[in-house]
Amino acid sequence: MVRLNEIRDGEVAVEPPEATDAGLVFIGRISTPWTSRLECPRQGRQDGPLCTIEVFEPWVAALDGISKYETLEVLYWLHESRRDLVRQSPANDRTVRGTFALRTPVRPNPIGTSIARLVSVEGNILTVQGLDCLDGTPLLDIKPDRSIFVPIALPQSGDFDTA
Ligand code: SAM
């Protein structure tokens, strides 16, 4: 069961504090086949439809070196989400869980992340598989998939700290 912006039985909304400016910049735009939240996948899959990520200037130079990674972590702003629920009922069955125990798009800061398979890079356009967001979703960041990224900088002392 998919929600648009309704509150379900048992869910709890709060009066959120006024938004402060974290200084986020939308660095691009994601194009996907999905024009309604009711059609999007719950989570992207790496054999899913081809999607494109357009990176805006002045950030295009920041793509240098990205093609060596097979998978990328893509962060995006789930711009149609409400942001005030602390307990939610994903199945709309009166069973609720805390927002931070879910990967719901409805969160105080509606940041979505997916591990996407990089298919191609042509100029400022990345073609990927593995996204689950609406067509037109604003792009926040792209990073190499942490599970394959090896730090390039020299180790520093904290790297060796353990409990
Ligand atoms: N993979 C991301 C994650 O785990 O952080 C997002 C998962 S979230 C469950 C995916 C759902 O968010 C989609 O099924 C759709 O209902 C909703 N969604 C997608 N794009 C959105 C957008 N731009 N604004 C609000 N909701 C969106």
Coordinates of C-alpha atoms and ligand atoms in Angstrom, one line a residue:
M1 CA 0.0 0.0 0.0
V2 CA 1.5 3.3 -1.1
R3 CA 0.9 6.6 0.6
L4 CA 0.7 10.0 -1.0
N5 CA 0.5 12.4 2.0
E6 CA -2.3 10.9 4.1
I7 CA -1.9 9.9 7.7
R8 CA -2.8 6.3 8.5
D9 CA -4.4 4.8 11.6
G10 CA -2.0 4.7 14.4
E11 CA 0.6 7.0 12.8
V12 CA 1.9 10.0 14.7
A13 CA 2.8 13.4 13.2
V14 CA 4.6 16.1 15.1
E15 CA 5.0 19.9 14.6
P16 CA 8.4 20.0 13.1
P17 CA 10.8 22.8 14.0
E18 CA 11.2 25.5 11.4
A19 CA 13.6 24.3 8.7
T20 CA 17.1 25.7 9.1
D21 CA 19.3 26.1 6.0
A22 CA 21.7 23.2 5.9
G23 CA 23.1 24.8 2.7
L24 CA 22.2 21.9 0.5
V25 CA 22.6 22.4 -3.2
F26 CA 20.8 20.4 -5.8
I27 CA 23.6 19.3 -8.1
G28 CA 21.6 17.6 -10.8
R29 CA 18.4 16.0 -11.8
I30 CA 17.4 12.3 -12.0
S31 CA 15.3 11.0 -14.9
T32 CA 13.4 7.8 -14.3
P33 CA 10.4 6.0 -15.9
W34 CA 8.2 6.7 -12.9
T35 CA 6.0 9.8 -12.8
S36 CA 3.9 8.8 -9.7
R37 CA 5.0 7.6 -6.3
L38 CA 2.4 4.9 -6.7
E39 CA 4.4 3.3 -9.5
C40 CA 8.0 3.6 -8.1
P41 CA 9.8 0.5 -6.8
R42 CA 10.0 0.3 -3.0
Q43 CA 13.8 -0.1 -3.5
G44 CA 15.8 0.1 -6.7
R45 CA 17.2 -3.1 -8.2
Q46 CA 20.4 -3.3 -10.2
D47 CA 18.6 -5.1 -13.0
G48 CA 15.9 -2.4 -13.0
P49 CA 15.2 0.1 -15.8
L50 CA 17.8 2.4 -17.1
C51 CA 17.7 5.8 -15.5
T52 CA 19.8 8.9 -16.2
I53 CA 21.4 11.3 -13.8
E54 CA 22.2 14.8 -15.2
V55 CA 24.9 16.6 -13.3
F56 CA 24.6 20.4 -13.6
E57 CA 27.5 22.9 -14.0
P58 CA 29.7 23.8 -12.2
W59 CA 29.8 20.2 -10.9
V60 CA 30.6 18.3 -14.1
A61 CA 34.3 18.3 -13.5
A62 CA 33.6 16.4 -10.3
L63 CA 32.7 13.3 -12.3
D64 CA 36.3 12.8 -13.3
G65 CA 37.3 9.3 -12.4
I66 CA 33.9 8.0 -11.7
S67 CA 33.7 5.5 -14.6
K68 CA 36.2 3.2 -12.8
Y69 CA 33.4 2.3 -10.3
E70 CA 30.9 -0.3 -11.2
T71 CA 28.5 0.8 -8.5
L72 CA 27.8 4.2 -7.0
E73 CA 26.0 5.5 -4.0
V74 CA 23.4 8.0 -5.2
L75 CA 21.8 10.4 -2.8
Y76 CA 18.7 12.3 -3.7
W77 CA 16.1 14.6 -2.2
L78 CA 12.6 13.0 -2.0
H79 CA 11.0 16.3 -2.7
E80 CA 7.4 15.2 -2.6
S81 CA 7.6 13.7 0.9
R82 CA 5.9 15.0 4.0
R83 CA 8.4 15.4 6.8
D84 CA 6.5 15.3 10.1
L85 CA 5.8 11.6 10.9
V86 CA 7.7 10.0 13.8
R87 CA 5.7 6.7 13.8
Q88 CA 4.5 5.2 10.6
S89 CA 2.4 2.2 9.4
P90 CA 4.0 1.0 6.2
A91 CA 1.4 -1.7 5.7
N92 CA -1.5 0.5 6.8
D93 CA -2.5 -2.1 9.3
R94 CA -2.3 -0.1 12.5
T95 CA 1.1 -1.6 13.2
V96 CA 3.5 1.3 13.6
R97 CA 7.3 1.7 13.8
G98 CA 9.5 4.6 14.3
T99 CA 10.6 6.5 11.3
F100 CA 14.3 5.8 11.9
A101 CA 13.6 2.1 12.0
L102 CA 12.3 2.3 8.4
R103 CA 13.6 3.3 4.9
T104 CA 10.5 5.3 4.3
P105 CA 10.7 8.4 2.1
V106 CA 8.7 10.2 4.9
R107 CA 11.4 11.5 7.2
P108 CA 12.5 14.9 8.7
N109 CA 15.1 15.2 6.0
P110 CA 13.8 13.2 3.1
I111 CA 17.2 11.9 1.7
G112 CA 17.0 8.8 -0.4
T113 CA 20.1 6.6 -1.1
S114 CA 20.5 3.8 -3.6
I115 CA 23.4 1.7 -4.7
A116 CA 23.2 2.0 -8.5
R117 CA 25.0 0.1 -11.2
L118 CA 26.9 2.5 -13.5
V119 CA 26.1 1.7 -17.1
S120 CA 27.8 4.6 -18.9
V121 CA 29.1 8.1 -18.5
E122 CA 28.7 10.5 -21.4
G123 CA 29.7 14.1 -20.6
N124 CA 27.4 15.2 -17.7
I125 CA 25.0 12.3 -18.1
L126 CA 25.3 9.0 -16.1
T127 CA 23.2 6.1 -17.1
V128 CA 22.5 3.8 -14.1
Q129 CA 20.3 1.0 -12.9
G130 CA 19.0 0.6 -9.3
L131 CA 17.1 3.8 -8.6
D132 CA 13.6 4.0 -7.1
C133 CA 12.7 7.7 -7.3
L134 CA 10.3 9.8 -9.3
D135 CA 11.3 11.4 -12.6
G136 CA 12.7 14.8 -11.8
T137 CA 13.9 14.0 -8.4
P138 CA 16.7 16.5 -7.3
L139 CA 20.2 15.0 -7.0
L140 CA 22.2 15.6 -3.8
D141 CA 25.4 13.7 -4.2
I142 CA 27.2 10.8 -5.9
K143 CA 29.9 8.7 -4.2
P144 CA 31.7 5.5 -5.1
D145 CA 29.9 2.5 -3.4
R146 CA 31.5 2.2 0.0
S147 CA 31.8 -1.5 -0.3
I148 CA 34.3 -1.3 -3.1
F149 CA 35.9 2.1 -2.4
V150 CA 39.5 2.0 -1.0
P151 CA 40.6 5.3 0.5
I152 CA 43.3 6.9 -1.7
A153 CA 44.6 9.3 1.0
L154 CA 47.2 7.9 3.4
P155 CA 45.8 6.3 6.6
Q156 CA 45.5 8.5 9.7
S157 CA 45.6 7.6 13.4
G158 CA 41.8 7.3 13.8
D159 CA 41.8 4.5 11.2
F160 CA 43.3 2.2 13.8
D161 CA 41.1 3.1 16.8
T162 CA 39.0 0.3 18.1
A163 CA 36.7 -0.2 21.1
Ligands
SAM1 N1 16.2 3.7 -1.8 C1 16.0 4.9 -1.0 C2 16.4 4.7 0.5 O1 16.3 3.6 0.9 O2 16.8 5.7 1.1 C3 14.5 5.4 -1.1 C4 13.5 4.3 -0.6 S1 11.9 4.9 -0.6 C5 11.1 3.6 0.2 C6 11.3 4.8 -2.2 C7 9.9 5.3 -2.3 O3 10.0 6.7 -2.2 C8 9.3 5.1 -3.7 O4 8.7 3.8 -3.8 C9 8.3 6.2 -3.8 O5 7.1 5.8 -3.1 C10 8.9 7.3 -2.9 N2 9.5 8.4 -3.8 C11 10.3 8.3 -4.8 N3 10.7 9.5 -5.3 C12 10.1 10.4 -4.5 C13 10.2 11.8 -4.4 N4 10.9 12.5 -5.3 N5 9.5 12.4 -3.5 C14 8.8 11.7 -2.6 N6 8.7 10.4 -2.5 C15 9.4 9.7 -3.5

